[in-house]
Amino acid sequence: DELLNKMLLDPYFAKKAPKSTGLHYFDQRWLNRKLQHIRNRTHKINIQATLIELTARTITNNIPKFCKSVYVCGGGAKNSYLIERLNHNSHSKIYSSDIIGWDPQTIESACFAWLAFKTLNNEKHDLKLITGSKNPVKLGNITFY
């Protein structure tokens, strides 16, 4: 697929882990740039499917070879097409965390509660091994109006 190949050529995907990006890298402008030189007009449904395939491939490309099983939590765990594409592209078996009795939404909300607690206590975290950051960072900000 021309669009998927164009997306996968983005330099971000060639970077070695650990890596991270902010909210403004993969945005509507990024997508529009990728669509700009596509020969055939692409239907919105196909664009959505391509974005899911991009997500599945970039996730599975980074699952260590020794992992036999991977459990997905959060909103993505409820996306059956994403889970299907993850399984199609992975050497590991991909499951929603609910299969082992861990509600995907509970895990995600517990994570955000933990992050809020850490932020309220002004704790910084060393994310060198996760994002490659050089210094410890706060994992959030709380703004009062």
Short mmCIF file of N, CA and C in Angstrom, two decimals:
data_model
loop_
_atom_site.label_atom_id
_atom_site.label_comp_id
_atom_site.label_asym_id
_atom_site.label_seq_id
_atom_site.Cartn_x
_atom_site.Cartn_y
_atom_site.Cartn_z
N ASP A 1 0.85 -1.18 0.00
CA ASP A 1 0.00 0.00 0.00
C ASP A 1 0.89 1.24 0.00
N GLU A 2 0.66 2.10 -0.96
CA GLU A 2 1.50 3.28 -1.16
C GLU A 2 1.52 4.19 0.07
N LEU A 3 0.36 4.45 0.64
CA LEU A 3 0.29 5.34 1.80
C LEU A 3 1.04 4.76 2.99
N LEU A 4 0.82 3.48 3.28
CA LEU A 4 1.51 2.84 4.40
C LEU A 4 3.02 2.89 4.21
N ASN A 5 3.49 2.59 3.02
CA ASN A 5 4.93 2.63 2.75
C ASN A 5 5.49 4.03 2.94
N LYS A 6 4.76 5.03 2.49
CA LYS A 6 5.19 6.42 2.67
C LYS A 6 5.27 6.76 4.16
N MET A 7 4.29 6.31 4.93
CA MET A 7 4.29 6.57 6.38
C MET A 7 5.47 5.87 7.06
N LEU A 8 5.71 4.63 6.69
CA LEU A 8 6.79 3.85 7.33
C LEU A 8 8.17 4.40 7.01
N LEU A 9 8.30 5.21 5.97
CA LEU A 9 9.58 5.83 5.64
C LEU A 9 9.90 7.04 6.51
N ASP A 10 8.95 7.44 7.35
CA ASP A 10 9.21 8.58 8.24
C ASP A 10 10.44 8.29 9.08
N PRO A 11 11.37 9.23 9.20
CA PRO A 11 12.61 9.00 9.95
C PRO A 11 12.40 8.58 11.41
N TYR A 12 11.28 8.96 12.00
CA TYR A 12 11.03 8.58 13.39
C TYR A 12 11.07 7.07 13.57
N PHE A 13 10.52 6.33 12.62
CA PHE A 13 10.43 4.88 12.76
C PHE A 13 11.78 4.19 12.61
N ALA A 14 12.76 4.87 12.03
CA ALA A 14 14.11 4.30 11.89
C ALA A 14 14.95 4.49 13.14
N LYS A 15 14.51 5.38 14.03
CA LYS A 15 15.27 5.61 15.27
C LYS A 15 15.25 4.37 16.14
N LYS A 16 16.34 4.17 16.84
CA LYS A 16 16.42 3.04 17.77
C LYS A 16 15.75 3.42 19.09
N ALA A 17 15.16 2.43 19.73
CA ALA A 17 14.58 2.64 21.06
C ALA A 17 15.73 2.83 22.05
N PRO A 18 15.54 3.55 23.11
CA PRO A 18 14.27 4.18 23.50
C PRO A 18 14.03 5.46 22.71
N LYS A 19 12.79 5.72 22.42
CA LYS A 19 12.41 6.93 21.71
C LYS A 19 11.01 7.35 22.15
N SER A 20 10.75 8.61 21.97
CA SER A 20 9.45 9.15 22.34
C SER A 20 9.20 10.39 21.51
N THR A 21 7.95 10.73 21.33
CA THR A 21 7.60 11.95 20.61
C THR A 21 6.44 12.62 21.33
N GLY A 22 6.29 13.88 21.10
CA GLY A 22 5.21 14.62 21.72
C GLY A 22 3.91 14.49 20.94
N LEU A 23 2.92 15.23 21.37
CA LEU A 23 1.59 15.18 20.77
C LEU A 23 1.55 15.78 19.37
N HIS A 24 2.51 16.62 19.04
CA HIS A 24 2.40 17.41 17.82
C HIS A 24 3.20 16.87 16.65
N TYR A 25 3.80 15.70 16.78
CA TYR A 25 4.55 15.15 15.65
C TYR A 25 3.61 14.41 14.69
N PHE A 26 2.89 13.43 15.21
CA PHE A 26 1.96 12.66 14.39
C PHE A 26 0.58 13.31 14.48
N ASP A 27 0.39 14.37 13.72
CA ASP A 27 -0.86 15.12 13.77
C ASP A 27 -1.48 15.19 12.38
N GLN A 28 -2.52 15.99 12.23
CA GLN A 28 -3.21 16.10 10.95
C GLN A 28 -2.27 16.61 9.85
N ARG A 29 -1.37 17.53 10.18
CA ARG A 29 -0.43 18.04 9.17
C ARG A 29 0.49 16.93 8.68
N TRP A 30 0.94 16.06 9.62
CA TRP A 30 1.80 14.93 9.24
C TRP A 30 1.06 14.04 8.24
N LEU A 31 -0.20 13.72 8.57
CA LEU A 31 -1.00 12.88 7.69
C LEU A 31 -1.22 13.55 6.33
N ASN A 32 -1.53 14.84 6.34
CA ASN A 32 -1.75 15.56 5.08
C ASN A 32 -0.50 15.54 4.20
N ARG A 33 0.67 15.66 4.81
CA ARG A 33 1.93 15.60 4.03
C ARG A 33 2.09 14.23 3.39
N LYS A 34 1.72 13.18 4.11
CA LYS A 34 1.85 11.82 3.56
C LYS A 34 0.84 11.60 2.43
N LEU A 35 -0.34 12.18 2.56
CA LEU A 35 -1.40 12.02 1.55
C LEU A 35 -1.15 12.87 0.30
N GLN A 36 -0.35 13.90 0.45
CA GLN A 36 -0.16 14.90 -0.60
C GLN A 36 0.28 14.30 -1.94
N HIS A 37 1.15 13.33 -1.92
CA HIS A 37 1.71 12.81 -3.17
C HIS A 37 1.19 11.41 -3.52
N ILE A 38 0.10 11.00 -2.90
CA ILE A 38 -0.49 9.70 -3.22
C ILE A 38 -1.21 9.82 -4.56
N ARG A 39 -0.93 8.89 -5.45
CA ARG A 39 -1.49 8.95 -6.81
C ARG A 39 -3.00 8.81 -6.83
N ASN A 40 -3.50 7.83 -6.13
CA ASN A 40 -4.95 7.57 -6.13
C ASN A 40 -5.59 8.24 -4.93
N ARG A 41 -6.74 8.83 -5.16
CA ARG A 41 -7.48 9.42 -4.03
C ARG A 41 -7.85 8.29 -3.08
N THR A 42 -7.53 8.47 -1.82
CA THR A 42 -7.74 7.43 -0.82
C THR A 42 -9.00 7.74 -0.02
N HIS A 43 -9.87 6.74 0.10
CA HIS A 43 -11.11 6.89 0.86
C HIS A 43 -10.79 6.98 2.35
N LYS A 44 -11.59 7.73 3.10
CA LYS A 44 -11.35 7.93 4.53
C LYS A 44 -11.28 6.62 5.30
N ILE A 45 -12.10 5.65 4.93
CA ILE A 45 -12.07 4.35 5.62
C ILE A 45 -10.73 3.67 5.40
N ASN A 46 -10.19 3.79 4.18
CA ASN A 46 -8.89 3.19 3.90
C ASN A 46 -7.77 3.91 4.65
N ILE A 47 -7.91 5.21 4.83
CA ILE A 47 -6.92 5.96 5.60
C ILE A 47 -6.94 5.48 7.05
N GLN A 48 -8.13 5.30 7.61
CA GLN A 48 -8.25 4.79 8.98
C GLN A 48 -7.61 3.41 9.11
N ALA A 49 -7.90 2.53 8.16
CA ALA A 49 -7.33 1.18 8.19
C ALA A 49 -5.81 1.25 8.07
N THR A 50 -5.31 2.16 7.26
CA THR A 50 -3.87 2.32 7.09
C THR A 50 -3.23 2.82 8.38
N LEU A 51 -3.88 3.73 9.06
CA LEU A 51 -3.35 4.23 10.34
C LEU A 51 -3.30 3.11 11.38
N ILE A 52 -4.30 2.24 11.39
CA ILE A 52 -4.28 1.11 12.32
C ILE A 52 -3.16 0.15 11.95
N GLU A 53 -2.98 -0.10 10.66
CA GLU A 53 -1.90 -0.98 10.22
C GLU A 53 -0.54 -0.38 10.59
N LEU A 54 -0.39 0.93 10.42
CA LEU A 54 0.85 1.60 10.83
C LEU A 54 1.09 1.40 12.32
N THR A 55 0.06 1.60 13.11
CA THR A 55 0.17 1.41 14.56
C THR A 55 0.57 -0.02 14.89
N ALA A 56 -0.10 -0.98 14.28
CA ALA A 56 0.19 -2.40 14.55
C ALA A 56 1.62 -2.75 14.16
N ARG A 57 2.04 -2.32 12.99
CA ARG A 57 3.40 -2.67 12.53
C ARG A 57 4.48 -2.03 13.39
N THR A 58 4.28 -0.76 13.74
CA THR A 58 5.33 -0.10 14.52
C THR A 58 5.38 -0.64 15.95
N ILE A 59 4.27 -1.08 16.48
CA ILE A 59 4.28 -1.72 17.80
C ILE A 59 4.95 -3.08 17.71
N THR A 60 4.52 -3.90 16.78
CA THR A 60 5.05 -5.27 16.71
C THR A 60 6.52 -5.30 16.30
N ASN A 61 6.97 -4.31 15.55
CA ASN A 61 8.39 -4.24 15.20
C ASN A 61 9.27 -4.02 16.43
N ASN A 62 8.67 -3.57 17.51
CA ASN A 62 9.44 -3.26 18.72
C ASN A 62 9.17 -4.21 19.88
N ILE A 63 8.46 -5.30 19.63
CA ILE A 63 8.26 -6.31 20.66
C ILE A 63 9.47 -7.23 20.65
N PRO A 64 10.16 -7.35 21.78
CA PRO A 64 11.34 -8.24 21.81
C PRO A 64 10.99 -9.66 21.36
N LYS A 65 11.92 -10.28 20.67
CA LYS A 65 11.70 -11.62 20.10
C LYS A 65 11.38 -12.68 21.16
N PHE A 66 11.85 -12.49 22.39
CA PHE A 66 11.64 -13.52 23.42
C PHE A 66 10.24 -13.46 24.03
N CYS A 67 9.46 -12.43 23.74
CA CYS A 67 8.11 -12.31 24.30
C CYS A 67 7.16 -13.27 23.58
N LYS A 68 6.60 -14.19 24.34
CA LYS A 68 5.64 -15.13 23.76
C LYS A 68 4.23 -14.55 23.75
N SER A 69 3.93 -13.72 24.76
CA SER A 69 2.60 -13.12 24.89
C SER A 69 2.75 -11.65 25.24
N VAL A 70 1.82 -10.85 24.72
CA VAL A 70 1.77 -9.42 25.04
C VAL A 70 0.32 -9.10 25.38
N TYR A 71 0.13 -8.35 26.46
CA TYR A 71 -1.21 -8.00 26.92
C TYR A 71 -1.42 -6.50 26.72
N VAL A 72 -2.50 -6.15 26.06
CA VAL A 72 -2.82 -4.77 25.73
C VAL A 72 -3.84 -4.25 26.72
N CYS A 73 -3.63 -3.02 27.19
CA CYS A 73 -4.63 -2.39 28.07
C CYS A 73 -4.96 -1.01 27.54
N GLY A 74 -5.95 -0.37 28.15
CA GLY A 74 -6.40 0.93 27.69
C GLY A 74 -7.41 0.77 26.56
N GLY A 75 -7.71 1.87 25.91
CA GLY A 75 -8.72 1.87 24.86
C GLY A 75 -8.40 0.95 23.69
N GLY A 76 -7.13 0.80 23.37
CA GLY A 76 -6.74 -0.07 22.25
C GLY A 76 -7.13 -1.51 22.45
N ALA A 77 -7.25 -1.94 23.69
CA ALA A 77 -7.62 -3.33 23.98
C ALA A 77 -9.04 -3.64 23.52
N LYS A 78 -9.87 -2.61 23.38
CA LYS A 78 -11.26 -2.80 22.94
C LYS A 78 -11.40 -2.70 21.42
N ASN A 79 -10.31 -2.39 20.74
CA ASN A 79 -10.34 -2.25 19.29
C ASN A 79 -9.98 -3.60 18.67
N SER A 80 -11.01 -4.37 18.31
CA SER A 80 -10.78 -5.73 17.82
C SER A 80 -9.96 -5.75 16.53
N TYR A 81 -10.13 -4.74 15.69
CA TYR A 81 -9.34 -4.70 14.45
C TYR A 81 -7.87 -4.46 14.76
N LEU A 82 -7.58 -3.58 15.71
CA LEU A 82 -6.19 -3.35 16.11
C LEU A 82 -5.58 -4.64 16.66
N ILE A 83 -6.30 -5.32 17.54
CA ILE A 83 -5.79 -6.58 18.10
C ILE A 83 -5.55 -7.60 16.98
N GLU A 84 -6.47 -7.67 16.03
CA GLU A 84 -6.30 -8.58 14.88
C GLU A 84 -5.03 -8.26 14.10
N ARG A 85 -4.80 -6.98 13.83
CA ARG A 85 -3.62 -6.57 13.07
C ARG A 85 -2.34 -6.76 13.88
N LEU A 86 -2.40 -6.53 15.17
CA LEU A 86 -1.23 -6.81 16.02
C LEU A 86 -0.87 -8.28 15.94
N ASN A 87 -1.86 -9.15 16.06
CA ASN A 87 -1.61 -10.59 15.96
C ASN A 87 -1.08 -10.99 14.59
N HIS A 88 -1.61 -10.38 13.55
CA HIS A 88 -1.17 -10.71 12.19
C HIS A 88 0.31 -10.35 11.99
N ASN A 89 0.74 -9.24 12.57
CA ASN A 89 2.10 -8.73 12.35
C ASN A 89 3.12 -9.20 13.38
N SER A 90 2.68 -9.88 14.42
CA SER A 90 3.58 -10.19 15.53
C SER A 90 3.99 -11.65 15.57
N HIS A 91 5.20 -11.87 16.09
CA HIS A 91 5.65 -13.23 16.40
C HIS A 91 5.09 -13.67 17.75
N SER A 92 4.61 -12.72 18.54
CA SER A 92 4.02 -12.99 19.85
C SER A 92 2.51 -13.11 19.70
N LYS A 93 1.86 -13.70 20.69
CA LYS A 93 0.40 -13.73 20.73
C LYS A 93 -0.06 -12.50 21.49
N ILE A 94 -0.97 -11.75 20.90
CA ILE A 94 -1.45 -10.50 21.49
C ILE A 94 -2.84 -10.72 22.07
N TYR A 95 -3.02 -10.30 23.32
CA TYR A 95 -4.30 -10.45 24.02
C TYR A 95 -4.69 -9.13 24.67
N SER A 96 -5.97 -8.97 24.89
CA SER A 96 -6.44 -7.91 25.78
C SER A 96 -6.13 -8.37 27.20
N SER A 97 -5.78 -7.44 28.06
CA SER A 97 -5.45 -7.82 29.44
C SER A 97 -6.64 -8.41 30.18
N ASP A 98 -7.85 -8.23 29.66
CA ASP A 98 -9.01 -8.80 30.36
C ASP A 98 -9.00 -10.33 30.34
N ILE A 99 -8.25 -10.94 29.42
CA ILE A 99 -8.18 -12.40 29.35
C ILE A 99 -7.49 -12.99 30.60
N ILE A 100 -6.70 -12.17 31.28
CA ILE A 100 -6.04 -12.63 32.51
C ILE A 100 -6.67 -11.97 33.74
N GLY A 101 -7.86 -11.41 33.54
CA GLY A 101 -8.60 -10.85 34.67
C GLY A 101 -8.22 -9.42 35.03
N TRP A 102 -7.48 -8.75 34.17
CA TRP A 102 -7.10 -7.36 34.42
C TRP A 102 -7.88 -6.47 33.45
N ASP A 103 -8.86 -5.75 33.97
CA ASP A 103 -9.68 -4.89 33.14
C ASP A 103 -8.80 -3.82 32.47
N PRO A 104 -8.82 -3.74 31.14
CA PRO A 104 -7.96 -2.79 30.43
C PRO A 104 -8.19 -1.34 30.85
N GLN A 105 -9.43 -0.98 31.10
CA GLN A 105 -9.73 0.40 31.49
C GLN A 105 -9.25 0.68 32.91
N THR A 106 -9.34 -0.32 33.79
CA THR A 106 -8.89 -0.14 35.17
C THR A 106 -7.38 0.07 35.21
N ILE A 107 -6.65 -0.70 34.42
CA ILE A 107 -5.19 -0.54 34.38
C ILE A 107 -4.85 0.87 33.92
N GLU A 108 -5.50 1.33 32.86
CA GLU A 108 -5.21 2.66 32.35
C GLU A 108 -5.56 3.74 33.38
N SER A 109 -6.73 3.63 34.00
CA SER A 109 -7.12 4.65 34.98
C SER A 109 -6.23 4.60 36.22
N ALA A 110 -5.80 3.40 36.64
CA ALA A 110 -4.88 3.29 37.77
C ALA A 110 -3.54 3.94 37.43
N CYS A 111 -3.11 3.77 36.21
CA CYS A 111 -1.86 4.40 35.77
C CYS A 111 -1.97 5.92 35.86
N PHE A 112 -3.08 6.47 35.37
CA PHE A 112 -3.25 7.91 35.43
C PHE A 112 -3.38 8.41 36.87
N ALA A 113 -4.01 7.64 37.73
CA ALA A 113 -4.09 8.01 39.15
C ALA A 113 -2.70 8.05 39.77
N TRP A 114 -1.87 7.06 39.44
CA TRP A 114 -0.49 7.00 39.95
C TRP A 114 0.30 8.20 39.43
N LEU A 115 0.14 8.51 38.13
CA LEU A 115 0.83 9.67 37.56
C LEU A 115 0.39 10.96 38.24
N ALA A 116 -0.91 11.10 38.53
CA ALA A 116 -1.42 12.29 39.22
C ALA A 116 -0.82 12.39 40.62
N PHE A 117 -0.76 11.28 41.33
CA PHE A 117 -0.18 11.27 42.67
C PHE A 117 1.28 11.72 42.62
N LYS A 118 2.03 11.18 41.68
CA LYS A 118 3.45 11.54 41.54
C LYS A 118 3.60 13.02 41.18
N THR A 119 2.72 13.51 40.32
CA THR A 119 2.78 14.91 39.92
C THR A 119 2.44 15.82 41.09
N LEU A 120 1.40 15.49 41.85
CA LEU A 120 1.02 16.30 43.01
C LEU A 120 2.14 16.35 44.05
N ASN A 121 2.94 15.30 44.11
CA ASN A 121 4.06 15.24 45.04
C ASN A 121 5.36 15.73 44.42
N ASN A 122 5.25 16.34 43.23
CA ASN A 122 6.37 16.95 42.54
C ASN A 122 7.54 15.99 42.32
N GLU A 123 7.23 14.73 42.08
CA GLU A 123 8.28 13.73 41.86
C GLU A 123 8.70 13.70 40.40
N LYS A 124 9.99 13.58 40.19
CA LYS A 124 10.53 13.45 38.84
C LYS A 124 10.95 12.01 38.63
N HIS A 125 10.97 11.60 37.36
CA HIS A 125 11.27 10.20 37.04
C HIS A 125 12.36 10.12 35.99
N ASP A 126 13.23 9.16 36.16
CA ASP A 126 14.30 8.90 35.21
C ASP A 126 13.74 8.00 34.11
N LEU A 127 13.57 8.55 32.93
CA LEU A 127 12.98 7.81 31.82
C LEU A 127 14.02 7.45 30.75
N LYS A 128 15.28 7.49 31.14
CA LYS A 128 16.37 7.21 30.21
C LYS A 128 16.14 5.94 29.39
N LEU A 129 15.75 4.86 30.07
CA LEU A 129 15.58 3.58 29.39
C LEU A 129 14.29 3.49 28.58
N ILE A 130 13.36 4.41 28.83
CA ILE A 130 12.07 4.36 28.13
C ILE A 130 12.05 5.33 26.95
N THR A 131 12.44 6.58 27.21
CA THR A 131 12.35 7.61 26.16
C THR A 131 13.70 8.12 25.70
N GLY A 132 14.75 7.78 26.43
CA GLY A 132 16.07 8.30 26.08
C GLY A 132 16.33 9.68 26.64
N SER A 133 15.44 10.19 27.50
CA SER A 133 15.63 11.52 28.07
C SER A 133 16.91 11.57 28.89
N LYS A 134 17.52 12.73 28.91
CA LYS A 134 18.82 12.89 29.59
C LYS A 134 18.68 13.14 31.09
N ASN A 135 17.60 13.79 31.49
CA ASN A 135 17.40 14.17 32.89
C ASN A 135 16.05 13.67 33.39
N PRO A 136 15.93 13.49 34.71
CA PRO A 136 14.62 13.13 35.28
C PRO A 136 13.58 14.21 34.94
N VAL A 137 12.35 13.78 34.72
CA VAL A 137 11.29 14.71 34.32
C VAL A 137 10.03 14.47 35.14
N LYS A 138 9.22 15.54 35.26
CA LYS A 138 7.88 15.39 35.83
C LYS A 138 7.02 14.75 34.76
N LEU A 139 6.12 13.87 35.16
CA LEU A 139 5.30 13.15 34.20
C LEU A 139 3.94 13.77 33.98
N GLY A 140 3.78 14.99 34.38
CA GLY A 140 2.50 15.65 34.15
C GLY A 140 2.48 17.02 34.78
N ASN A 141 1.39 17.70 34.56
CA ASN A 141 1.21 19.03 35.11
C ASN A 141 -0.26 19.18 35.46
N ILE A 142 -0.53 19.79 36.58
CA ILE A 142 -1.91 20.04 36.99
C ILE A 142 -2.10 21.54 37.02
N THR A 143 -3.12 22.00 36.31
CA THR A 143 -3.39 23.43 36.21
C THR A 143 -4.74 23.71 36.86
N PHE A 144 -4.76 24.70 37.73
CA PHE A 144 -6.00 25.09 38.40
C PHE A 144 -6.47 26.41 37.81
N TYR A 145 -7.76 26.50 37.52
CA TYR A 145 -8.34 27.75 36.98
C TYR A 145 -9.18 28.40 38.03
#
